[in-house]
C-alpha positions as a Python dict, from the first residue, in 0.01 Angstrom:
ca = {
    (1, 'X'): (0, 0, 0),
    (2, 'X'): (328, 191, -20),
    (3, 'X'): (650, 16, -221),
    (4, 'X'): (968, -14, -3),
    (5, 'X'): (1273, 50, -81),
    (6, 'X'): (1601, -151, -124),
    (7, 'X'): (1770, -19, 144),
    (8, 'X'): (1485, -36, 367),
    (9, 'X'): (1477, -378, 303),
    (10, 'X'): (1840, -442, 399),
    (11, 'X'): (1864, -214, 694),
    (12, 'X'): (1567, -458, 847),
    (13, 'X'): (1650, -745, 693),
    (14, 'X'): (1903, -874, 988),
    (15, 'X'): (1645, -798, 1222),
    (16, 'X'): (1473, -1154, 1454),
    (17, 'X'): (1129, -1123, 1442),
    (18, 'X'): (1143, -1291, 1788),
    (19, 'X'): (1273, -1583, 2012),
    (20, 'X'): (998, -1827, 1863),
    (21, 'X'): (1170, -1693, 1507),
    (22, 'X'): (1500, -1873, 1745),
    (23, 'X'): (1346, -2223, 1717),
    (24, 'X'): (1565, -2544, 1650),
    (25, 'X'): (1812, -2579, 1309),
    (26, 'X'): (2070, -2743, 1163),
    (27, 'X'): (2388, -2486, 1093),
    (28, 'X'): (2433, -2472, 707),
    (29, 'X'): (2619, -2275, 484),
    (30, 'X'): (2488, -1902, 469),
    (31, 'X'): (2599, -1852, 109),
    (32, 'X'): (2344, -1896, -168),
    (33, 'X'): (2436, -2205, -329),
    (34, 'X'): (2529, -2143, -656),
    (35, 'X'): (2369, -2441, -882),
    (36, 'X'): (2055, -2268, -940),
    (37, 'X'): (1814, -2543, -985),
    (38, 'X'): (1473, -2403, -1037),
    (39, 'X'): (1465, -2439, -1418),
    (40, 'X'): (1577, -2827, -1393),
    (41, 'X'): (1317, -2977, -1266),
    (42, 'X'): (1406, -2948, -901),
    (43, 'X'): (1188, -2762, -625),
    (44, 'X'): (1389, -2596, -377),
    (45, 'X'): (1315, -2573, -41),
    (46, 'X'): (1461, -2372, 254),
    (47, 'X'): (1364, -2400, 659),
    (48, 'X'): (1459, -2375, 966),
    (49, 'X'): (1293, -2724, 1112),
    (50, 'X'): (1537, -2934, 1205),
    (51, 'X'): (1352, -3184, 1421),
    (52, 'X'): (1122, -3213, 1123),
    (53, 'X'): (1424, -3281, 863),
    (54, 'X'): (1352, -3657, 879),
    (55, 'X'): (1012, -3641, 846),
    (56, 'X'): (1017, -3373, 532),
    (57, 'X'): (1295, -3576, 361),
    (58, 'X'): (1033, -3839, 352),
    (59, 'X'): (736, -3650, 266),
    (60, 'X'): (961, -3512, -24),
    (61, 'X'): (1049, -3812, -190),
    (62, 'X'): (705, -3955, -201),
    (63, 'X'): (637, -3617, -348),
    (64, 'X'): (887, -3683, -628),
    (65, 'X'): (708, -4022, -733),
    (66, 'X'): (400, -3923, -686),
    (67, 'X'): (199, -3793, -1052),
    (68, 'X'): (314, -3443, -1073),
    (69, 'X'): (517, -3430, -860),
    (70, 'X'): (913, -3334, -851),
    (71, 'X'): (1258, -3398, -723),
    (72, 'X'): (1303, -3106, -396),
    (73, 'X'): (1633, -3032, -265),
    (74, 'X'): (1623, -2998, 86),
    (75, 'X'): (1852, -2727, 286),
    (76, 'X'): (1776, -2676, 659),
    (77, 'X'): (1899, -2381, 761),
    (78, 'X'): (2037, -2205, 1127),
    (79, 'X'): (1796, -1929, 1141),
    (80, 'X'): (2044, -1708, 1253),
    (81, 'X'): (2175, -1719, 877),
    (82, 'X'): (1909, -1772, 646),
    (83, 'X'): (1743, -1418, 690),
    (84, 'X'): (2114, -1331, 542),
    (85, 'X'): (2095, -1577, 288),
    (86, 'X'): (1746, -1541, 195),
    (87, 'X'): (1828, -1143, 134),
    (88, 'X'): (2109, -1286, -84),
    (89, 'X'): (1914, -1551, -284),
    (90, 'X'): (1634, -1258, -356),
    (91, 'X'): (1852, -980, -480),
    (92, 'X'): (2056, -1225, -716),
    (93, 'X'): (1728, -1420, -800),
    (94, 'X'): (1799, -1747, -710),
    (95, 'X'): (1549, -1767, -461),
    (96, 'X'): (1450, -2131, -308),
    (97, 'X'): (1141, -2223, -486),
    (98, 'X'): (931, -2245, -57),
    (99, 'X'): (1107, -2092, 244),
    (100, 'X'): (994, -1957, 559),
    (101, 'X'): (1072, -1590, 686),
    (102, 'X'): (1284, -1678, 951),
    (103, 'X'): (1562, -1418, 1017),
    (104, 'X'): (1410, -1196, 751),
    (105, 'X'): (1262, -974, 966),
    (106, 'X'): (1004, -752, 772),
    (107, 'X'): (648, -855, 806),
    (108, 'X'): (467, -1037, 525),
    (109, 'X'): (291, -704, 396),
    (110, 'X'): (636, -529, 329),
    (111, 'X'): (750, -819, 149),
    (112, 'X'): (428, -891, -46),
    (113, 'X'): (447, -519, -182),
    (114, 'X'): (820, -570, -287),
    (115, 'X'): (721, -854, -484),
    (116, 'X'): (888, -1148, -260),
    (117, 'X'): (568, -1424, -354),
    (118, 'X'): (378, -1607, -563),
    (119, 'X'): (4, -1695, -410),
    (120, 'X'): (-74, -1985, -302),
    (121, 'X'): (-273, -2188, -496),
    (122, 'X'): (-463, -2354, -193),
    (123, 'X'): (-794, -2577, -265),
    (124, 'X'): (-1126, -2564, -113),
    (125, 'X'): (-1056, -2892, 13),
    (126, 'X'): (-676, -2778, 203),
    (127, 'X'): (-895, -2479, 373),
    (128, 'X'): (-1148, -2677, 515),
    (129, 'X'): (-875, -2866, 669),
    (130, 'X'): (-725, -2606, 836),
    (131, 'X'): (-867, -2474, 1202),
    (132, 'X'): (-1110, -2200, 1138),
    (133, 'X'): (-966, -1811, 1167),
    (134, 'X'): (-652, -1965, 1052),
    (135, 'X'): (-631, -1760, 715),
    (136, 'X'): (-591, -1346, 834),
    (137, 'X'): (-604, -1064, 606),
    (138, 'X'): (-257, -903, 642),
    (139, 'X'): (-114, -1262, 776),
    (140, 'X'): (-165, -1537, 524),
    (141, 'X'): (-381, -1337, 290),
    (142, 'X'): (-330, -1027, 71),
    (143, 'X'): (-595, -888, -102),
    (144, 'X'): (-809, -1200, -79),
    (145, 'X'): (-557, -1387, -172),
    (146, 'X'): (-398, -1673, 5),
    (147, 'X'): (-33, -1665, -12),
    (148, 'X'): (39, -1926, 282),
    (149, 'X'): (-117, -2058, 620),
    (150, 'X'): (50, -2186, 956),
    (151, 'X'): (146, -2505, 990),
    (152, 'X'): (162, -2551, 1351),
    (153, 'X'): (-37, -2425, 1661),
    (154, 'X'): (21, -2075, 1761),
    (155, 'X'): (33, -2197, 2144),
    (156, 'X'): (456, -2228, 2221),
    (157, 'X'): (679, -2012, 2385),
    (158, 'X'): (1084, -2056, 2447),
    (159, 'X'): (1122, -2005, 2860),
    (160, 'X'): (1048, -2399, 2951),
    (161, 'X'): (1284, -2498, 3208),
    (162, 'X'): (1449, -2774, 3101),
    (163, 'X'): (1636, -3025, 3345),
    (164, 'X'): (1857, -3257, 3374),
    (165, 'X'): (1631, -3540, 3559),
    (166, 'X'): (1966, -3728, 3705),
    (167, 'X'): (2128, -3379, 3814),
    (168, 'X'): (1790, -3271, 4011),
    (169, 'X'): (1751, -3623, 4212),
    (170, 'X'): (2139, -3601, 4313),
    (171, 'X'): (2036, -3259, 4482),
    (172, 'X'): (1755, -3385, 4650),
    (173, 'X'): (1478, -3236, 4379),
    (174, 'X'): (1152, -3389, 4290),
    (175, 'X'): (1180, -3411, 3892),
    (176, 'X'): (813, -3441, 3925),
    (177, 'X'): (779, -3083, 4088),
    (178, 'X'): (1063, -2864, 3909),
    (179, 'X'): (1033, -2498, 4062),
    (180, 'X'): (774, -2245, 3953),
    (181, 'X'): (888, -1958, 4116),
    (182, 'X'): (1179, -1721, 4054),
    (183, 'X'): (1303, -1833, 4365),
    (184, 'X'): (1243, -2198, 4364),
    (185, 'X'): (1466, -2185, 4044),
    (186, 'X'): (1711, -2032, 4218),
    (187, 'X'): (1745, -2289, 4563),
    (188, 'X'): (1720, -2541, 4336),
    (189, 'X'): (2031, -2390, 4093),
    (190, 'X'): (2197, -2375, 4385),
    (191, 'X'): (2108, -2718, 4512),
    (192, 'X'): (2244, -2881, 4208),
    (193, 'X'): (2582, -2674, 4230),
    (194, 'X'): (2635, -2790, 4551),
    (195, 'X'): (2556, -3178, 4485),
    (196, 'X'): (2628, -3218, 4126),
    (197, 'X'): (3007, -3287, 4151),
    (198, 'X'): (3282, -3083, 4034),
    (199, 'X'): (3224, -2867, 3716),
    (200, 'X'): (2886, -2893, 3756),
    (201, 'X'): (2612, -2565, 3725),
    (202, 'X'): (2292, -2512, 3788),
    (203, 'X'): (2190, -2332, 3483),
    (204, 'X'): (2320, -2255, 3140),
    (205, 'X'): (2215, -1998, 2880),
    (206, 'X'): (2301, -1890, 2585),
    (207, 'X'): (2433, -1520, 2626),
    (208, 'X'): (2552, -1511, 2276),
    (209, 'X'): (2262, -1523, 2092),
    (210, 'X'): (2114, -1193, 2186),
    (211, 'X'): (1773, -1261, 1968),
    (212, 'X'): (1722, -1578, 2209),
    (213, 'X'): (1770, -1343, 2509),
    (214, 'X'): (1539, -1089, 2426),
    (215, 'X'): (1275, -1318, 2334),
    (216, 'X'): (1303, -1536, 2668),
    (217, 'X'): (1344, -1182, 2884),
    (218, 'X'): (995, -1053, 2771),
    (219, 'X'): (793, -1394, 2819),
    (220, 'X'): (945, -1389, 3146),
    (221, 'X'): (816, -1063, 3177),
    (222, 'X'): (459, -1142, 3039),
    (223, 'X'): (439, -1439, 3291),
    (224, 'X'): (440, -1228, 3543),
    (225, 'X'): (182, -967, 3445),
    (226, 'X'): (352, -739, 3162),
    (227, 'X'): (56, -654, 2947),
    (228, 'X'): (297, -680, 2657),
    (229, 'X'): (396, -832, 2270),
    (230, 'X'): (712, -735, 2092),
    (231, 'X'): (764, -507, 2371),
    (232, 'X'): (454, -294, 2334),
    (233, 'X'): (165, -265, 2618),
    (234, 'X'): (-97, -385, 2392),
    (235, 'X'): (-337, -133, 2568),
    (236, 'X'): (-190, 227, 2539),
    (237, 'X'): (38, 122, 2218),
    (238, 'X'): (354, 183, 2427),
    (239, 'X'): (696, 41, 2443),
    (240, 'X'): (746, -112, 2819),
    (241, 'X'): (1063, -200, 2808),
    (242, 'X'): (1173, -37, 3135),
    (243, 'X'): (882, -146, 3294),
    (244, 'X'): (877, -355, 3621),
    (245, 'X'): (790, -665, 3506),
    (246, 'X'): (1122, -640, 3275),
    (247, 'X'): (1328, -552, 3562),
    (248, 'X'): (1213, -783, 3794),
    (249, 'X'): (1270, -1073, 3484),
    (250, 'X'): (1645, -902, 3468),
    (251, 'X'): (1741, -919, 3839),
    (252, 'X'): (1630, -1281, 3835),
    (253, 'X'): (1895, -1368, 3602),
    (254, 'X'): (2120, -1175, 3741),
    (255, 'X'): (2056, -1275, 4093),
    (256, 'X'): (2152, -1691, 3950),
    (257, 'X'): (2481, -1498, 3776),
    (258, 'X'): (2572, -1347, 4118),
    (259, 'X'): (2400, -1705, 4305),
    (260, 'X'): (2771, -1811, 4071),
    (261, 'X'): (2552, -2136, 3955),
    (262, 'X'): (2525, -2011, 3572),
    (263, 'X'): (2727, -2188, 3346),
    (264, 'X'): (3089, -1999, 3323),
    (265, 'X'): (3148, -2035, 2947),
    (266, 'X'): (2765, -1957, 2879),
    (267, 'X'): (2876, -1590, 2718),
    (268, 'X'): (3044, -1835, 2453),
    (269, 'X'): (2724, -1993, 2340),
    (270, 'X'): (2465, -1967, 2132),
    (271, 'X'): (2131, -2158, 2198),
    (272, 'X'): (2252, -2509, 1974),
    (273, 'X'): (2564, -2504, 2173),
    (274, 'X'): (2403, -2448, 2546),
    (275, 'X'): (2186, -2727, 2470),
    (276, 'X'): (2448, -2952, 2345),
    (277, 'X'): (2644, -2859, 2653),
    (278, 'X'): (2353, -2920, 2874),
    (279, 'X'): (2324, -3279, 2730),
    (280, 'X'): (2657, -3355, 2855),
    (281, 'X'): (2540, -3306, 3218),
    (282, 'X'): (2733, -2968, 3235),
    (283, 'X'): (2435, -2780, 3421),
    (284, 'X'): (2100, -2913, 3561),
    (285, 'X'): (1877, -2648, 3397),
    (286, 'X'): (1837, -2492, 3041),
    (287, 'X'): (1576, -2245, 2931),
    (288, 'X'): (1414, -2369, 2577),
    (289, 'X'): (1131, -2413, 2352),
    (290, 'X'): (918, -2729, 2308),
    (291, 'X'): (1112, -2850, 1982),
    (292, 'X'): (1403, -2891, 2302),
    (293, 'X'): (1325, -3256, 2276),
    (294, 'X'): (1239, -3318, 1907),
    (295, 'X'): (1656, -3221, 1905),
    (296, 'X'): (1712, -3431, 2166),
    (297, 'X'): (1570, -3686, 2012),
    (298, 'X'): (1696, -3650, 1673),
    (299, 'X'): (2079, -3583, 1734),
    (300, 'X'): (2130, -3595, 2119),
    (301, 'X'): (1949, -3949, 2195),
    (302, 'X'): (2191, -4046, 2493),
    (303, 'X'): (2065, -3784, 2721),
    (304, 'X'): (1656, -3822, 2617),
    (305, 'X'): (1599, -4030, 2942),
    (306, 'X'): (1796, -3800, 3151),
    (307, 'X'): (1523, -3516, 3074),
    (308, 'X'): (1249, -3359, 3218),
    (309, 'X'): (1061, -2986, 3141),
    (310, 'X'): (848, -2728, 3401),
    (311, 'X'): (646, -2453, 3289),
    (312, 'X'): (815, -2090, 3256),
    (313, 'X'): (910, -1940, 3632),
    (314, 'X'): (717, -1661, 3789),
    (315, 'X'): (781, -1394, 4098),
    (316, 'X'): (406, -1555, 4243),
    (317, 'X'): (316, -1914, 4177),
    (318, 'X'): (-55, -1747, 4305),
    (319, 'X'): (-91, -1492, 3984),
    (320, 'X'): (-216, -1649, 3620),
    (321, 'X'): (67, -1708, 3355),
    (322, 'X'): (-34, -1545, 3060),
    (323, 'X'): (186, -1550, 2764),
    (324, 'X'): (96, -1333, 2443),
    (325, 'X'): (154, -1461, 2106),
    (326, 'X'): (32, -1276, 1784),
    (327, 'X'): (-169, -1436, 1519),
    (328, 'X'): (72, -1660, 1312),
    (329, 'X'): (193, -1478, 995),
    (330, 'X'): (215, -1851, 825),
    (331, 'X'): (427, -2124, 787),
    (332, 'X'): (588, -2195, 430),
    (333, 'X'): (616, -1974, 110),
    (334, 'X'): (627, -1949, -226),
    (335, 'X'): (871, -1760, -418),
    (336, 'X'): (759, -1512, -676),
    (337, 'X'): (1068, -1654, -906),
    (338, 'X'): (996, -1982, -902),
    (339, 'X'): (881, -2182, -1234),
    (340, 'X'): (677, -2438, -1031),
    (341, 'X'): (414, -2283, -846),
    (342, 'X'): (108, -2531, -911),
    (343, 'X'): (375, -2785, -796),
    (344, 'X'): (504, -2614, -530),
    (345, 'X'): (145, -2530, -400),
    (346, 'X'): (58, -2941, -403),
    (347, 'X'): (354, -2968, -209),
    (348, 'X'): (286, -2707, 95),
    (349, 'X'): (-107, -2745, 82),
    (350, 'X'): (7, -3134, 214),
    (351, 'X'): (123, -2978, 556),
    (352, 'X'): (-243, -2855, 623),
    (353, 'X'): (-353, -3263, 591),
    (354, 'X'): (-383, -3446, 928),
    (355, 'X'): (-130, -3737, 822),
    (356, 'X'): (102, -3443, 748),
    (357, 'X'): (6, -3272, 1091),
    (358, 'X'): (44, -3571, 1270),
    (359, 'X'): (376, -3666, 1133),
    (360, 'X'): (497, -3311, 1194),
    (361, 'X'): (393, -3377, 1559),
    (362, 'X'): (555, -3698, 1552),
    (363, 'X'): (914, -3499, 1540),
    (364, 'X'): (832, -3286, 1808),
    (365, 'X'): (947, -2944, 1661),
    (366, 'X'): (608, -2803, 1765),
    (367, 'X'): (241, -2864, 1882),
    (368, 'X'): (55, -2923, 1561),
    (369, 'X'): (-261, -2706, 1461),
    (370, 'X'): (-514, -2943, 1607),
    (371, 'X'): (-557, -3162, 1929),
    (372, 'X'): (-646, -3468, 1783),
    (373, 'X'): (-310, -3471, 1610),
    (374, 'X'): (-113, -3498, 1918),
    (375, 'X'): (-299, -3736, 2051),
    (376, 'X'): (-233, -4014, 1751),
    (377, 'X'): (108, -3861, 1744),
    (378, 'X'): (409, -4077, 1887),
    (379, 'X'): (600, -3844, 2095),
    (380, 'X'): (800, -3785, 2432),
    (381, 'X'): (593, -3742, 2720),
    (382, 'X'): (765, -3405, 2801),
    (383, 'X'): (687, -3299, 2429),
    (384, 'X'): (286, -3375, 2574),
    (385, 'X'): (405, -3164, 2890),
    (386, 'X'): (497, -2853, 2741),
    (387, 'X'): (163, -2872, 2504),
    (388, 'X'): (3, -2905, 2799),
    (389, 'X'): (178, -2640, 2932),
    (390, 'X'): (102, -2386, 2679),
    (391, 'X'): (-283, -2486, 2605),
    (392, 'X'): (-276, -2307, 2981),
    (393, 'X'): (-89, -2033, 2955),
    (394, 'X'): (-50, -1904, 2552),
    (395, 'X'): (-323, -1657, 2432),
    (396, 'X'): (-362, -1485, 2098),
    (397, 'X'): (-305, -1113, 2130),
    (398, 'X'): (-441, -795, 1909),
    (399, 'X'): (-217, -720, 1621),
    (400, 'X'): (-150, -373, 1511),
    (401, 'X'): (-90, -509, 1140),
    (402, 'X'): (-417, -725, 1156),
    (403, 'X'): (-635, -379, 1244),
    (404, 'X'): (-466, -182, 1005),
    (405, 'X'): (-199, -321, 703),
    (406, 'X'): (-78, 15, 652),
    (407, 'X'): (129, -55, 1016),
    (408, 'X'): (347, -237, 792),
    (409, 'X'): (442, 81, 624),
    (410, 'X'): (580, 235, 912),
    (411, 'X'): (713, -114, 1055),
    (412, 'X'): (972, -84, 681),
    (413, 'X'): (1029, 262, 777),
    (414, 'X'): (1143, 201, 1104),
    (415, 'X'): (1556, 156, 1201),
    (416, 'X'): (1731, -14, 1452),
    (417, 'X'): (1806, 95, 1770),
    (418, 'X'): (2140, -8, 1897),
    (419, 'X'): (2206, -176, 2112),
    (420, 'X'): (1862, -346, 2072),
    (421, 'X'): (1710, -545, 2349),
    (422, 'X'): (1858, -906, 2314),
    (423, 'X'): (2244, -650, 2280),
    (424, 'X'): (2097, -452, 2606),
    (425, 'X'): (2053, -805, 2800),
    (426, 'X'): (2428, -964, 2696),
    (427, 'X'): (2574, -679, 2756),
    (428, 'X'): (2406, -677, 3144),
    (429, 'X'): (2483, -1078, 3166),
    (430, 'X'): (2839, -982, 3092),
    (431, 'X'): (2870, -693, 3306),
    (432, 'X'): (2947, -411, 3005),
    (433, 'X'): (2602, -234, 3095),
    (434, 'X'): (2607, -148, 3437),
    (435, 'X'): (2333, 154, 3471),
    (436, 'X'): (2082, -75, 3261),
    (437, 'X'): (1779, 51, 3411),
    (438, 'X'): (1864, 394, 3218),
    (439, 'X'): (1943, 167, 2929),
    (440, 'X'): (1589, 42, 2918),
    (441, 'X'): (1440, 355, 2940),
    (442, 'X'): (1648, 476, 2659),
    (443, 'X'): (1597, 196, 2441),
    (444, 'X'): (1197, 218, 2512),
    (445, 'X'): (1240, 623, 2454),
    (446, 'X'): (1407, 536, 2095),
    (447, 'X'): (1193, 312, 1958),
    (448, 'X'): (891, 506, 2045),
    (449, 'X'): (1076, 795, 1894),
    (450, 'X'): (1170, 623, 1603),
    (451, 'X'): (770, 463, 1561),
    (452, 'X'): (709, 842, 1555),
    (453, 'X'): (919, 930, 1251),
    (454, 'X'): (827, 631, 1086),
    (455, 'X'): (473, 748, 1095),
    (456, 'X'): (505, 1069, 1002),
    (457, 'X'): (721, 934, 665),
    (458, 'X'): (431, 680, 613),
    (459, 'X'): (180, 937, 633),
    (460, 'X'): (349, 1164, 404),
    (461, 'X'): (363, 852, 118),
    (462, 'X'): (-26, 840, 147),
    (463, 'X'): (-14, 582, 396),
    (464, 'X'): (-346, 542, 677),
    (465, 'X'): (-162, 514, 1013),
    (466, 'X'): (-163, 672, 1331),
    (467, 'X'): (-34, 556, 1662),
    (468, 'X'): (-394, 465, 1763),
    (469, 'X'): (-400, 180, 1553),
    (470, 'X'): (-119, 18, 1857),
    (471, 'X'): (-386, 46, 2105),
    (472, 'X'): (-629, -206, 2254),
    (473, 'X'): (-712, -53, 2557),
    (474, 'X'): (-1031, -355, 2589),
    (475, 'X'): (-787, -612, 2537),
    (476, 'X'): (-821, -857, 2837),
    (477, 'X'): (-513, -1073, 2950),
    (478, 'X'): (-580, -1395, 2906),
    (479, 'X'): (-844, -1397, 2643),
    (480, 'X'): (-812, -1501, 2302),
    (481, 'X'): (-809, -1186, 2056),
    (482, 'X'): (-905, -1403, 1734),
    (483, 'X'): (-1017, -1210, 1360),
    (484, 'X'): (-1395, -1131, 1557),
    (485, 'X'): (-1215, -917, 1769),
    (486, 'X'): (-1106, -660, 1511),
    (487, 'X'): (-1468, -592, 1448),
}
């Protein structure tokens, strides 16, 4: 596999690797902190899981006393700054002894080649505890060897419809039928505008974080029949962009902004805000992940009884809801700087151990790797709704990087388009893109172009890749493509 470069790394480095990437956090600093304590006796640890921060403070300090064990210190990150820090942390070496890739942007393989890990050193004993398929050459594993594994279920999405369960009764809802169609969604935005009292909306969103947008834009679009992931029809290899499905997910939205029941300040906020906002009893409905409540719950614990979730909305309540997902990349990491790798391996084989799993379900940040874990978890009922939800409607789909590893090569290679996707939907939202339909097609026509060049530099480098290696024209929606499928 090819080396990449420096600058490769950095040009890509800002880039979301999707709005599941987008999940809950805490807002910390993004500087590296400067007390470099990986020589001291101190694991560090980096994530994104705020819902879980209890949970792994916990976890840690029995760590500490346990024989071989070790102090951690614990950062939780926004993930809309630890791809920047993380970038920071490697290039000054003071990486965090485990982190996750959130923010980062390049896939595992392009990181593996510039040196980013240490493997895993993950027992007989952690595998068998793990579901089966759940270790992927080109994932989790790198020339047979495991660098990391997921440590939640694959089967989540962030296009719930959240509601406020006071708001929808006021308006004459049923909070035990929220709307399933694009226009259901709408009546009842503009049910709650009407009845909700003065200052109150039907819907909030958060326009300012564009990598949020883009990822809740394409599920909508999946959920009603785009044969898509990451933008790509999984069966000719080719960016859809401008396709209807996208379009018809894009007038939806626009139809609540011109309905006037979205949020007026909602160009302000970022996703953490919105659903702050929301809380208040600002605006009956709020597009979000499952880990929605685990925040709730953890810093937001007045409004918990107030809520209620319904699955994503569709143009045709009568069609299947199929959501595509790729095969989890993996949850935690291990630095290729650190000094405590056996150590730091003990540590992150525990989250593949059903206490661990059931724990981690316990704070509701998202469905755990196995059924059984749920169901001895103590959770929200909604938290069980939107599992429920996605056990219908989430499918694995074929991964270009799975097939082939050398996709990663041209994946590095490959610049930004501006304005991406997520930019392409504010700036329609706020009325600065007013021909997007052309837009689309422009931004589908780039990165195509762009996949092109990338190629043909990959190729030249000794790389194996050809745009045929996108292309699962068997692929069946709805199915699950799992490692047998590659065969």
């Amino acid at each position: 596999m090819s080396r990449f470069s420096r600058r490769q790394l950095m040009q890509l480095g800002g880039v979301l690797a999707g709005a599941a990437a987008l999940g809950a956090c805490d807002t910390r600093p993004s500087q590296v902190p400067t007390n470099d304590t990986r020589e001291t006796g101190t694991l560090r640890w980096w994530d994104q899981f705020e819902p879980n921060a209890e949970f792994e403070r916990e976890l840690f300090a029995k760590f500490a006393k346990e024989p071989g064990g070790m102090p951690v210190d614990y950062t939780v990150y926004n993930p809309v700054k630890m791809g920047q820090a993380l970038q920071l942390a490697q290039s000054s070496k003071q990486m965090p002894d485990v982190f996750t890739l959130v923010g980062v942007g390049l896939p595992p393989a392009a990181l593996v080649a510039q040196g980013w890990f240490s493997p895993l050193q993950l027992d007989d004993a952690h595998k068998a505890m793990l579901p089966e398929g759940s270790l992927i050459e080109g994932k989790s594993v790198f020339d047979g060897e495991v660098y990391t594994f997921p440590i939640q279920s694959y089967r989540k999405h962030d296009t719930l419809n959240w509601f406020n369960r006071e708001l929808f009764e006021k308006a004459g809802l049923e909070p035990e039928n929220p709307p399933k169609t694009y226009d259901e969604f709408r009546a009842a935005a503009r049910a709650i505008k009407k009845k909700g009292g003065e200052n109150v909306s039907g819907w909030i969103a958060p326009i300012q974080l564009t990598g949020r947008l883009a990822g809740q834009i394409e599920q909508l679009a999946m959920a009603a029949g785009s044969p898509t992931v990451g933008g790509i029809d999984i069966r000719t290899g080719e960016y859809a962009y401008h396709t209807q499905p996208f379009i018809d997910a894009i007038e939806f939205w626009l139809a609540l902004k011109k309905d006037g029941v979205l949020f007026p300040a909602s160009s302000s906020l970022d996703a953490r805000q919105a659903r702050a906002r929301w809380a208040t009893g600002v605006a009956g409905m709020f597009f979000d992940g499952q880990y929605c409540i685990g925040v709730l719950v953890s810093s937001l614990k007045q409004f918990v009884d107030k809520v209620g979730v319904g699955p994503i909305v569709v143009p045709d309540a009568s069609k299947p809801i199929v959501i595509n997902t790729l095969p989890q990349v993996g949850g935690f990491w291990i630095s290729a700087q650190s000094k405590y790798v056996e150590a730091a391996s003990r540590l992150v084989s525990k989250f593949a151990e059903p206490e661990v799993q059931v724990g981690l379900a316990s704070a509701m940040n998202a469905p755990p790797l196995k059924p059984e874990y749920l169901e001895k978890a103590d959770v929200h009922p909604t938290f069980r709704t939107a599992v429920d939800l996605f056990n219908q409607h989430v499918f694995t789909a074929p991964d270009a990087t799975v097939r082939n590893p050398a996709v990663a090569d041209v994946v590095a290679e490959m610049k930004p388009s501006r304005p991406d996707f997520g930019e392409i939907i504010q700036g329609i939202m706020t009325g600065d893109i007013t021909d997007w339909k052309a837009q689309l097609r422009k931004y589908s026509d780039s990165r195509s172009k762009e996949r092109e060049r990338a190629i043909g530099v990959a190729t030249k480098k000794g790389s194996k890749v050809s745009l045929d290696d996108w292309r699962f024209p068997d692929w069946q929606p709805g199915t699950e493509f799992g490692p047998e499928s590659y065969k």
